[in-house]
Amino acid sequence: MALKSLVVFVDQTSLCEARIRYAAQLAMQHGAHLIGAFILPATWHNDRSDCYIKGGSAIREMLERHSVAERQALLDAQRRFETLAAKHGSSFEFRVI
């Protein structure tokens, strides 16, 4: 059975690199297109100090801090996937869910 497309889930765990390498090798063997799917994590942890923020500027700063953390997680995941996928020579793309 020949594969046409292969989806691999990209995350921030230590096992992710091995998963991407395996999927990229499998895609190359089958001439398949590799899709890296990343679920954007919520950076809203149970930080109780956020519950006591008052004032518009403080709230905006807190929202911006969480937004920056989410963007950084996305960029890190995309960089990791594209670097590993490019080494195997098959076509690939990165998607965010």
PDB file of N, CA and C in Angstrom:
ATOM      1  N   MET A   1       0.845  -1.176   0.000  1.00  0.00           N
ATOM      2  CA  MET A   1       0.000   0.000   0.000  1.00  0.00           C
ATOM      3  C   MET A   1       0.893   1.243   0.000  1.00  0.00           C
ATOM      4  N   ALA A   2       0.702   2.097  -0.974  1.00  0.00           N
ATOM      5  CA  ALA A   2       1.491   3.326  -1.059  1.00  0.00           C
ATOM      6  C   ALA A   2       0.776   4.443  -0.307  1.00  0.00           C
ATOM      7  N   LEU A   3       1.544   5.203   0.407  1.00  0.00           N
ATOM      8  CA  LEU A   3       0.994   6.348   1.130  1.00  0.00           C
ATOM      9  C   LEU A   3       1.105   7.591   0.259  1.00  0.00           C
ATOM     10  N   LYS A   4       0.084   8.438   0.295  1.00  0.00           N
ATOM     11  CA  LYS A   4       0.141   9.699  -0.451  1.00  0.00           C
ATOM     12  C   LYS A   4       0.454  10.854   0.478  1.00  0.00           C
ATOM     13  N   SER A   5      -0.146  10.830   1.644  1.00  0.00           N
ATOM     14  CA  SER A   5       0.082  11.874   2.652  1.00  0.00           C
ATOM     15  C   SER A   5       0.223  11.210   4.011  1.00  0.00           C
ATOM     16  N   LEU A   6       1.011  11.831   4.848  1.00  0.00           N
ATOM     17  CA  LEU A   6       1.253  11.303   6.181  1.00  0.00           C
ATOM     18  C   LEU A   6       1.227  12.472   7.156  1.00  0.00           C
ATOM     19  N   VAL A   7       0.457  12.334   8.232  1.00  0.00           N
ATOM     20  CA  VAL A   7       0.364  13.393   9.237  1.00  0.00           C
ATOM     21  C   VAL A   7       1.108  12.938  10.487  1.00  0.00           C
ATOM     22  N   VAL A   8       1.941  13.819  11.009  1.00  0.00           N
ATOM     23  CA  VAL A   8       2.635  13.552  12.260  1.00  0.00           C
ATOM     24  C   VAL A   8       2.320  14.705  13.216  1.00  0.00           C
ATOM     25  N   PHE A   9       2.000  14.354  14.455  1.00  0.00           N
ATOM     26  CA  PHE A   9       1.698  15.383  15.437  1.00  0.00           C
ATOM     27  C   PHE A   9       2.988  15.900  16.047  1.00  0.00           C
ATOM     28  N   VAL A  10       3.116  17.202  16.052  1.00  0.00           N
ATOM     29  CA  VAL A  10       4.295  17.885  16.578  1.00  0.00           C
ATOM     30  C   VAL A  10       3.903  18.494  17.917  1.00  0.00           C
ATOM     31  N   ASP A  11       4.723  18.256  18.920  1.00  0.00           N
ATOM     32  CA  ASP A  11       4.456  18.840  20.231  1.00  0.00           C
ATOM     33  C   ASP A  11       5.767  19.242  20.885  1.00  0.00           C
ATOM     34  N   GLN A  12       5.711  19.546  22.151  1.00  0.00           N
ATOM     35  CA  GLN A  12       6.895  20.041  22.849  1.00  0.00           C
ATOM     36  C   GLN A  12       7.525  18.986  23.742  1.00  0.00           C
ATOM     37  N   THR A  13       7.210  17.710  23.506  1.00  0.00           N
ATOM     38  CA  THR A  13       7.764  16.647  24.335  1.00  0.00           C
ATOM     39  C   THR A  13       9.124  16.195  23.809  1.00  0.00           C
ATOM     40  N   SER A  14       9.824  15.457  24.622  1.00  0.00           N
ATOM     41  CA  SER A  14      11.149  14.974  24.240  1.00  0.00           C
ATOM     42  C   SER A  14      11.077  13.893  23.160  1.00  0.00           C
ATOM     43  N   LEU A  15       9.950  13.228  23.011  1.00  0.00           N
ATOM     44  CA  LEU A  15       9.801  12.172  22.008  1.00  0.00           C
ATOM     45  C   LEU A  15       9.447  12.703  20.624  1.00  0.00           C
ATOM     46  N   CYS A  16       9.183  13.970  20.517  1.00  0.00           N
ATOM     47  CA  CYS A  16       8.717  14.552  19.266  1.00  0.00           C
ATOM     48  C   CYS A  16       9.732  14.412  18.141  1.00  0.00           C
ATOM     49  N   GLU A  17      10.997  14.635  18.407  1.00  0.00           N
ATOM     50  CA  GLU A  17      12.009  14.552  17.351  1.00  0.00           C
ATOM     51  C   GLU A  17      12.067  13.161  16.741  1.00  0.00           C
ATOM     52  N   ALA A  18      12.019  12.139  17.571  1.00  0.00           N
ATOM     53  CA  ALA A  18      12.047  10.764  17.059  1.00  0.00           C
ATOM     54  C   ALA A  18      10.802  10.494  16.213  1.00  0.00           C
ATOM     55  N   ARG A  19       9.667  11.006  16.643  1.00  0.00           N
ATOM     56  CA  ARG A  19       8.421  10.827  15.898  1.00  0.00           C
ATOM     57  C   ARG A  19       8.502  11.490  14.529  1.00  0.00           C
ATOM     58  N   ILE A  20       9.051  12.705  14.476  1.00  0.00           N
ATOM     59  CA  ILE A  20       9.182  13.418  13.202  1.00  0.00           C
ATOM     60  C   ILE A  20      10.160  12.695  12.287  1.00  0.00           C
ATOM     61  N   ARG A  21      11.297  12.261  12.831  1.00  0.00           N
ATOM     62  CA  ARG A  21      12.285  11.539  12.016  1.00  0.00           C
ATOM     63  C   ARG A  21      11.684  10.272  11.411  1.00  0.00           C
ATOM     64  N   TYR A  22      10.974   9.520  12.223  1.00  0.00           N
ATOM     65  CA  TYR A  22      10.362   8.281  11.738  1.00  0.00           C
ATOM     66  C   TYR A  22       9.337   8.586  10.638  1.00  0.00           C
ATOM     67  N   ALA A  23       8.490   9.576  10.868  1.00  0.00           N
ATOM     68  CA  ALA A  23       7.472   9.942   9.874  1.00  0.00           C
ATOM     69  C   ALA A  23       8.118  10.444   8.584  1.00  0.00           C
ATOM     70  N   ALA A  24       9.190  11.221   8.708  1.00  0.00           N
ATOM     71  CA  ALA A  24       9.876  11.744   7.524  1.00  0.00           C
ATOM     72  C   ALA A  24      10.517  10.612   6.721  1.00  0.00           C
ATOM     73  N   GLN A  25      11.111   9.642   7.396  1.00  0.00           N
ATOM     74  CA  GLN A  25      11.687   8.489   6.699  1.00  0.00           C
ATOM     75  C   GLN A  25      10.607   7.670   6.001  1.00  0.00           C
ATOM     76  N   LEU A  26       9.496   7.483   6.683  1.00  0.00           N
ATOM     77  CA  LEU A  26       8.389   6.741   6.101  1.00  0.00           C
ATOM     78  C   LEU A  26       7.822   7.473   4.884  1.00  0.00           C
ATOM     79  N   ALA A  27       7.674   8.790   4.991  1.00  0.00           N
ATOM     80  CA  ALA A  27       7.185   9.584   3.860  1.00  0.00           C
ATOM     81  C   ALA A  27       8.143   9.490   2.679  1.00  0.00           C
ATOM     82  N   MET A  28       9.432   9.534   2.951  1.00  0.00           N
ATOM     83  CA  MET A  28      10.423   9.445   1.879  1.00  0.00           C
ATOM     84  C   MET A  28      10.358   8.073   1.196  1.00  0.00           C
ATOM     85  N   GLN A  29      10.235   7.018   1.966  1.00  0.00           N
ATOM     86  CA  GLN A  29      10.171   5.663   1.408  1.00  0.00           C
ATOM     87  C   GLN A  29       8.969   5.486   0.480  1.00  0.00           C
ATOM     88  N   HIS A  30       7.875   6.155   0.791  1.00  0.00           N
ATOM     89  CA  HIS A  30       6.641   6.006   0.018  1.00  0.00           C
ATOM     90  C   HIS A  30       6.410   7.147  -0.975  1.00  0.00           C
ATOM     91  N   GLY A  31       7.313   8.114  -0.992  1.00  0.00           N
ATOM     92  CA  GLY A  31       7.101   9.267  -1.858  1.00  0.00           C
ATOM     93  C   GLY A  31       5.884  10.077  -1.433  1.00  0.00           C
ATOM     94  N   ALA A  32       5.621  10.096  -0.145  1.00  0.00           N
ATOM     95  CA  ALA A  32       4.426  10.751   0.391  1.00  0.00           C
ATOM     96  C   ALA A  32       4.731  12.172   0.846  1.00  0.00           C
ATOM     97  N   HIS A  33       3.690  12.950   0.940  1.00  0.00           N
ATOM     98  CA  HIS A  33       3.767  14.322   1.433  1.00  0.00           C
ATOM     99  C   HIS A  33       3.606  14.269   2.951  1.00  0.00           C
ATOM    100  N   LEU A  34       4.511  14.927   3.677  1.00  0.00           N
ATOM    101  CA  LEU A  34       4.489  14.909   5.137  1.00  0.00           C
ATOM    102  C   LEU A  34       3.855  16.190   5.662  1.00  0.00           C
ATOM    103  N   ILE A  35       2.890  16.030   6.557  1.00  0.00           N
ATOM    104  CA  ILE A  35       2.204  17.167   7.173  1.00  0.00           C
ATOM    105  C   ILE A  35       2.476  17.133   8.669  1.00  0.00           C
ATOM    106  N   GLY A  36       3.050  18.207   9.180  1.00  0.00           N
ATOM    107  CA  GLY A  36       3.265  18.347  10.613  1.00  0.00           C
ATOM    108  C   GLY A  36       2.103  19.122  11.205  1.00  0.00           C
ATOM    109  N   ALA A  37       1.378  18.517  12.133  1.00  0.00           N
ATOM    110  CA  ALA A  37       0.219  19.153  12.763  1.00  0.00           C
ATOM    111  C   ALA A  37       0.571  19.521  14.200  1.00  0.00           C
ATOM    112  N   PHE A  38       0.375  20.781  14.519  1.00  0.00           N
ATOM    113  CA  PHE A  38       0.708  21.294  15.850  1.00  0.00           C
ATOM    114  C   PHE A  38      -0.544  21.873  16.478  1.00  0.00           C
ATOM    115  N   ILE A  39      -0.869  21.423  17.673  1.00  0.00           N
ATOM    116  CA  ILE A  39      -2.004  21.976  18.413  1.00  0.00           C
ATOM    117  C   ILE A  39      -1.446  23.060  19.314  1.00  0.00           C
ATOM    118  N   LEU A  40      -1.870  24.285  19.069  1.00  0.00           N
ATOM    119  CA  LEU A  40      -1.361  25.426  19.825  1.00  0.00           C
ATOM    120  C   LEU A  40      -1.728  25.271  21.296  1.00  0.00           C
ATOM    121  N   PRO A  41      -0.726  25.189  22.156  1.00  0.00           N
ATOM    122  CA  PRO A  41      -1.024  24.970  23.573  1.00  0.00           C
ATOM    123  C   PRO A  41      -1.501  26.257  24.247  1.00  0.00           C
ATOM    124  N   ALA A  42      -2.352  26.090  25.221  1.00  0.00           N
ATOM    125  CA  ALA A  42      -2.774  27.239  26.023  1.00  0.00           C
ATOM    126  C   ALA A  42      -1.658  27.525  27.026  1.00  0.00           C
ATOM    127  N   THR A  43      -1.253  28.753  27.092  1.00  0.00           N
ATOM    128  CA  THR A  43      -0.189  29.109  28.043  1.00  0.00           C
ATOM    129  C   THR A  43      -0.780  29.621  29.351  1.00  0.00           C
ATOM    130  N   TRP A  44      -2.073  29.448  29.495  1.00  0.00           N
ATOM    131  CA  TRP A  44      -2.758  29.912  30.701  1.00  0.00           C
ATOM    132  C   TRP A  44      -2.656  28.837  31.774  1.00  0.00           C
ATOM    133  N   HIS A  45      -1.581  28.852  32.494  1.00  0.00           N
ATOM    134  CA  HIS A  45      -1.396  27.908  33.589  1.00  0.00           C
ATOM    135  C   HIS A  45      -2.053  28.487  34.836  1.00  0.00           C
ATOM    136  N   ASN A  46      -2.103  27.710  35.831  1.00  0.00           N
ATOM    137  CA  ASN A  46      -2.751  28.160  37.061  1.00  0.00           C
ATOM    138  C   ASN A  46      -1.862  29.122  37.841  1.00  0.00           C
ATOM    139  N   ASP A  47      -1.583  30.244  37.227  1.00  0.00           N
ATOM    140  CA  ASP A  47      -0.786  31.279  37.883  1.00  0.00           C
ATOM    141  C   ASP A  47      -1.755  32.181  38.641  1.00  0.00           C
ATOM    142  N   ARG A  48      -1.837  31.989  39.919  1.00  0.00           N
ATOM    143  CA  ARG A  48      -2.819  32.720  40.719  1.00  0.00           C
ATOM    144  C   ARG A  48      -2.566  34.219  40.749  1.00  0.00           C
ATOM    145  N   SER A  49      -1.345  34.625  40.467  1.00  0.00           N
ATOM    146  CA  SER A  49      -1.072  36.062  40.483  1.00  0.00           C
ATOM    147  C   SER A  49      -1.838  36.787  39.385  1.00  0.00           C
ATOM    148  N   ASP A  50      -2.152  36.072  38.281  1.00  0.00           N
ATOM    149  CA  ASP A  50      -2.942  36.685  37.212  1.00  0.00           C
ATOM    150  C   ASP A  50      -4.353  37.044  37.681  1.00  0.00           C
ATOM    151  N   CYS A  51      -4.842  36.380  38.704  1.00  0.00           N
ATOM    152  CA  CYS A  51      -6.187  36.651  39.219  1.00  0.00           C
ATOM    153  C   CYS A  51      -6.284  38.002  39.921  1.00  0.00           C
ATOM    154  N   TYR A  52      -5.163  38.556  40.314  1.00  0.00           N
ATOM    155  CA  TYR A  52      -5.179  39.790  41.099  1.00  0.00           C
ATOM    156  C   TYR A  52      -4.758  41.012  40.288  1.00  0.00           C
ATOM    157  N   ILE A  53      -4.641  40.860  38.995  1.00  0.00           N
ATOM    158  CA  ILE A  53      -4.240  41.989  38.163  1.00  0.00           C
ATOM    159  C   ILE A  53      -5.396  42.968  38.047  1.00  0.00           C
ATOM    160  N   LYS A  54      -5.079  44.234  38.214  1.00  0.00           N
ATOM    161  CA  LYS A  54      -6.092  45.284  38.111  1.00  0.00           C
ATOM    162  C   LYS A  54      -5.588  46.363  37.167  1.00  0.00           C
ATOM    163  N   GLY A  55      -6.512  46.939  36.463  1.00  0.00           N
ATOM    164  CA  GLY A  55      -6.164  48.046  35.579  1.00  0.00           C
ATOM    165  C   GLY A  55      -5.956  47.596  34.153  1.00  0.00           C
ATOM    166  N   GLY A  56      -6.351  48.446  33.249  1.00  0.00           N
ATOM    167  CA  GLY A  56      -6.293  48.136  31.825  1.00  0.00           C
ATOM    168  C   GLY A  56      -4.899  47.814  31.329  1.00  0.00           C
ATOM    169  N   SER A  57      -3.911  48.602  31.727  1.00  0.00           N
ATOM    170  CA  SER A  57      -2.555  48.366  31.210  1.00  0.00           C
ATOM    171  C   SER A  57      -1.974  47.059  31.752  1.00  0.00           C
ATOM    172  N   ALA A  58      -2.275  46.731  32.996  1.00  0.00           N
ATOM    173  CA  ALA A  58      -1.787  45.484  33.574  1.00  0.00           C
ATOM    174  C   ALA A  58      -2.432  44.274  32.894  1.00  0.00           C
ATOM    175  N   ILE A  59      -3.711  44.395  32.578  1.00  0.00           N
ATOM    176  CA  ILE A  59      -4.409  43.312  31.896  1.00  0.00           C
ATOM    177  C   ILE A  59      -3.857  43.134  30.492  1.00  0.00           C
ATOM    178  N   ARG A  60      -3.623  44.244  29.788  1.00  0.00           N
ATOM    179  CA  ARG A  60      -3.049  44.158  28.443  1.00  0.00           C
ATOM    180  C   ARG A  60      -1.656  43.525  28.482  1.00  0.00           C
ATOM    181  N   GLU A  61      -0.863  43.877  29.475  1.00  0.00           N
ATOM    182  CA  GLU A  61       0.490  43.312  29.603  1.00  0.00           C
ATOM    183  C   GLU A  61       0.414  41.812  29.848  1.00  0.00           C
ATOM    184  N   MET A  62      -0.525  41.368  30.680  1.00  0.00           N
ATOM    185  CA  MET A  62      -0.690  39.940  30.953  1.00  0.00           C
ATOM    186  C   MET A  62      -1.109  39.206  29.676  1.00  0.00           C
ATOM    187  N   LEU A  63      -2.050  39.761  28.929  1.00  0.00           N
ATOM    188  CA  LEU A  63      -2.501  39.141  27.683  1.00  0.00           C
ATOM    189  C   LEU A  63      -1.359  39.062  26.672  1.00  0.00           C
ATOM    190  N   GLU A  64      -0.568  40.117  26.592  1.00  0.00           N
ATOM    191  CA  GLU A  64       0.580  40.133  25.676  1.00  0.00           C
ATOM    192  C   GLU A  64       1.617  39.082  26.086  1.00  0.00           C
ATOM    193  N   ARG A  65       1.841  38.928  27.377  1.00  0.00           N
ATOM    194  CA  ARG A  65       2.803  37.932  27.871  1.00  0.00           C
ATOM    195  C   ARG A  65       2.373  36.525  27.461  1.00  0.00           C
ATOM    196  N   HIS A  66       1.090  36.226  27.599  1.00  0.00           N
ATOM    197  CA  HIS A  66       0.591  34.914  27.193  1.00  0.00           C
ATOM    198  C   HIS A  66       0.658  34.748  25.678  1.00  0.00           C
ATOM    199  N   SER A  67       0.364  35.792  24.952  1.00  0.00           N
ATOM    200  CA  SER A  67       0.411  35.747  23.492  1.00  0.00           C
ATOM    201  C   SER A  67       1.835  35.489  22.995  1.00  0.00           C
ATOM    202  N   VAL A  68       2.807  36.132  23.603  1.00  0.00           N
ATOM    203  CA  VAL A  68       4.214  35.935  23.231  1.00  0.00           C
ATOM    204  C   VAL A  68       4.633  34.490  23.496  1.00  0.00           C
ATOM    205  N   ALA A  69       4.209  33.931  24.618  1.00  0.00           N
ATOM    206  CA  ALA A  69       4.558  32.545  24.948  1.00  0.00           C
ATOM    207  C   ALA A  69       3.944  31.577  23.934  1.00  0.00           C
ATOM    208  N   GLU A  70       2.705  31.840  23.510  1.00  0.00           N
ATOM    209  CA  GLU A  70       2.059  30.983  22.512  1.00  0.00           C
ATOM    210  C   GLU A  70       2.766  31.079  21.164  1.00  0.00           C
ATOM    211  N   ARG A  71       3.109  32.303  20.754  1.00  0.00           N
ATOM    212  CA  ARG A  71       3.824  32.478  19.481  1.00  0.00           C
ATOM    213  C   ARG A  71       5.175  31.777  19.508  1.00  0.00           C
ATOM    214  N   GLN A  72       5.872  31.861  20.637  1.00  0.00           N
ATOM    215  CA  GLN A  72       7.186  31.223  20.747  1.00  0.00           C
ATOM    216  C   GLN A  72       7.065  29.705  20.662  1.00  0.00           C
ATOM    217  N   ALA A  73       6.056  29.138  21.305  1.00  0.00           N
ATOM    218  CA  ALA A  73       5.838  27.683  21.223  1.00  0.00           C
ATOM    219  C   ALA A  73       5.568  27.268  19.781  1.00  0.00           C
ATOM    220  N   LEU A  74       4.775  28.066  19.078  1.00  0.00           N
ATOM    221  CA  LEU A  74       4.474  27.784  17.670  1.00  0.00           C
ATOM    222  C   LEU A  74       5.731  27.840  16.805  1.00  0.00           C
ATOM    223  N   LEU A  75       6.514  28.894  16.967  1.00  0.00           N
ATOM    224  CA  LEU A  75       7.734  29.049  16.170  1.00  0.00           C
ATOM    225  C   LEU A  75       8.737  27.938  16.454  1.00  0.00           C
ATOM    226  N   ASP A  76       8.875  27.559  17.711  1.00  0.00           N
ATOM    227  CA  ASP A  76       9.796  26.481  18.074  1.00  0.00           C
ATOM    228  C   ASP A  76       9.372  25.158  17.442  1.00  0.00           C
ATOM    229  N   ALA A  77       8.078  24.858  17.496  1.00  0.00           N
ATOM    230  CA  ALA A  77       7.572  23.615  16.918  1.00  0.00           C
ATOM    231  C   ALA A  77       7.747  23.612  15.406  1.00  0.00           C
ATOM    232  N   GLN A  78       7.452  24.728  14.775  1.00  0.00           N
ATOM    233  CA  GLN A  78       7.591  24.814  13.316  1.00  0.00           C
ATOM    234  C   GLN A  78       9.048  24.658  12.897  1.00  0.00           C
ATOM    235  N   ARG A  79       9.938  25.309  13.605  1.00  0.00           N
ATOM    236  CA  ARG A  79      11.372  25.214  13.297  1.00  0.00           C
ATOM    237  C   ARG A  79      11.859  23.779  13.466  1.00  0.00           C
ATOM    238  N   ARG A  80      11.449  23.132  14.534  1.00  0.00           N
ATOM    239  CA  ARG A  80      11.868  21.750  14.786  1.00  0.00           C
ATOM    240  C   ARG A  80      11.368  20.829  13.667  1.00  0.00           C
ATOM    241  N   PHE A  81      10.094  20.955  13.320  1.00  0.00           N
ATOM    242  CA  PHE A  81       9.527  20.100  12.272  1.00  0.00           C
ATOM    243  C   PHE A  81      10.212  20.336  10.932  1.00  0.00           C
ATOM    244  N   GLU A  82      10.314  21.590  10.520  1.00  0.00           N
ATOM    245  CA  GLU A  82      10.869  21.890   9.198  1.00  0.00           C
ATOM    246  C   GLU A  82      12.339  21.489   9.090  1.00  0.00           C
ATOM    247  N   THR A  83      13.095  21.656  10.152  1.00  0.00           N
ATOM    248  CA  THR A  83      14.505  21.262  10.138  1.00  0.00           C
ATOM    249  C   THR A  83      14.649  19.757   9.948  1.00  0.00           C
ATOM    250  N   LEU A  84      13.880  18.984  10.703  1.00  0.00           N
ATOM    251  CA  LEU A  84      13.985  17.530  10.614  1.00  0.00           C
ATOM    252  C   LEU A  84      13.379  16.991   9.321  1.00  0.00           C
ATOM    253  N   ALA A  85      12.257  17.557   8.891  1.00  0.00           N
ATOM    254  CA  ALA A  85      11.598  17.077   7.669  1.00  0.00           C
ATOM    255  C   ALA A  85      12.445  17.372   6.431  1.00  0.00           C
ATOM    256  N   ALA A  86      13.121  18.505   6.412  1.00  0.00           N
ATOM    257  CA  ALA A  86      13.927  18.898   5.248  1.00  0.00           C
ATOM    258  C   ALA A  86      15.108  17.963   5.030  1.00  0.00           C
ATOM    259  N   LYS A  87      15.583  17.325   6.071  1.00  0.00           N
ATOM    260  CA  LYS A  87      16.737  16.423   5.952  1.00  0.00           C
ATOM    261  C   LYS A  87      16.424  15.170   5.147  1.00  0.00           C
ATOM    262  N   HIS A  88      15.144  14.846   4.994  1.00  0.00           N
ATOM    263  CA  HIS A  88      14.775  13.591   4.338  1.00  0.00           C
ATOM    264  C   HIS A  88      14.303  13.769   2.903  1.00  0.00           C
ATOM    265  N   GLY A  89      14.218  14.983   2.425  1.00  0.00           N
ATOM    266  CA  GLY A  89      13.981  15.220   1.011  1.00  0.00           C
ATOM    267  C   GLY A  89      12.569  15.054   0.497  1.00  0.00           C
ATOM    268  N   SER A  90      11.607  14.727   1.331  1.00  0.00           N
ATOM    269  CA  SER A  90      10.236  14.624   0.829  1.00  0.00           C
ATOM    270  C   SER A  90       9.541  15.980   0.974  1.00  0.00           C
ATOM    271  N   SER A  91       8.413  16.131   0.296  1.00  0.00           N
ATOM    272  CA  SER A  91       7.681  17.387   0.419  1.00  0.00           C
ATOM    273  C   SER A  91       7.004  17.422   1.791  1.00  0.00           C
ATOM    274  N   PHE A  92       6.864  18.609   2.336  1.00  0.00           N
ATOM    275  CA  PHE A  92       6.272  18.722   3.668  1.00  0.00           C
ATOM    276  C   PHE A  92       5.617  20.077   3.849  1.00  0.00           C
ATOM    277  N   GLU A  93       4.749  20.145   4.844  1.00  0.00           N
ATOM    278  CA  GLU A  93       4.124  21.405   5.238  1.00  0.00           C
ATOM    279  C   GLU A  93       3.799  21.332   6.730  1.00  0.00           C
ATOM    280  N   PHE A  94       3.624  22.495   7.318  1.00  0.00           N
ATOM    281  CA  PHE A  94       3.348  22.605   8.746  1.00  0.00           C
ATOM    282  C   PHE A  94       1.988  23.270   8.918  1.00  0.00           C
ATOM    283  N   ARG A  95       1.150  22.687   9.744  1.00  0.00           N
ATOM    284  CA  ARG A  95      -0.177  23.240   9.999  1.00  0.00           C
ATOM    285  C   ARG A  95      -0.394  23.406  11.484  1.00  0.00           C
ATOM    286  N   VAL A  96      -1.170  24.427  11.824  1.00  0.00           N
ATOM    287  CA  VAL A  96      -1.492  24.706  13.224  1.00  0.00           C
ATOM    288  C   VAL A  96      -2.983  24.456  13.440  1.00  0.00           C
ATOM    289  N   ILE A  97      -3.287  23.724  14.470  1.00  0.00           N
ATOM    290  CA  ILE A  97      -4.680  23.422  14.805  1.00  0.00           C
ATOM    291  C   ILE A  97      -5.059  24.218  16.040  1.00  0.00           C
TER     292      ILE A  97
END
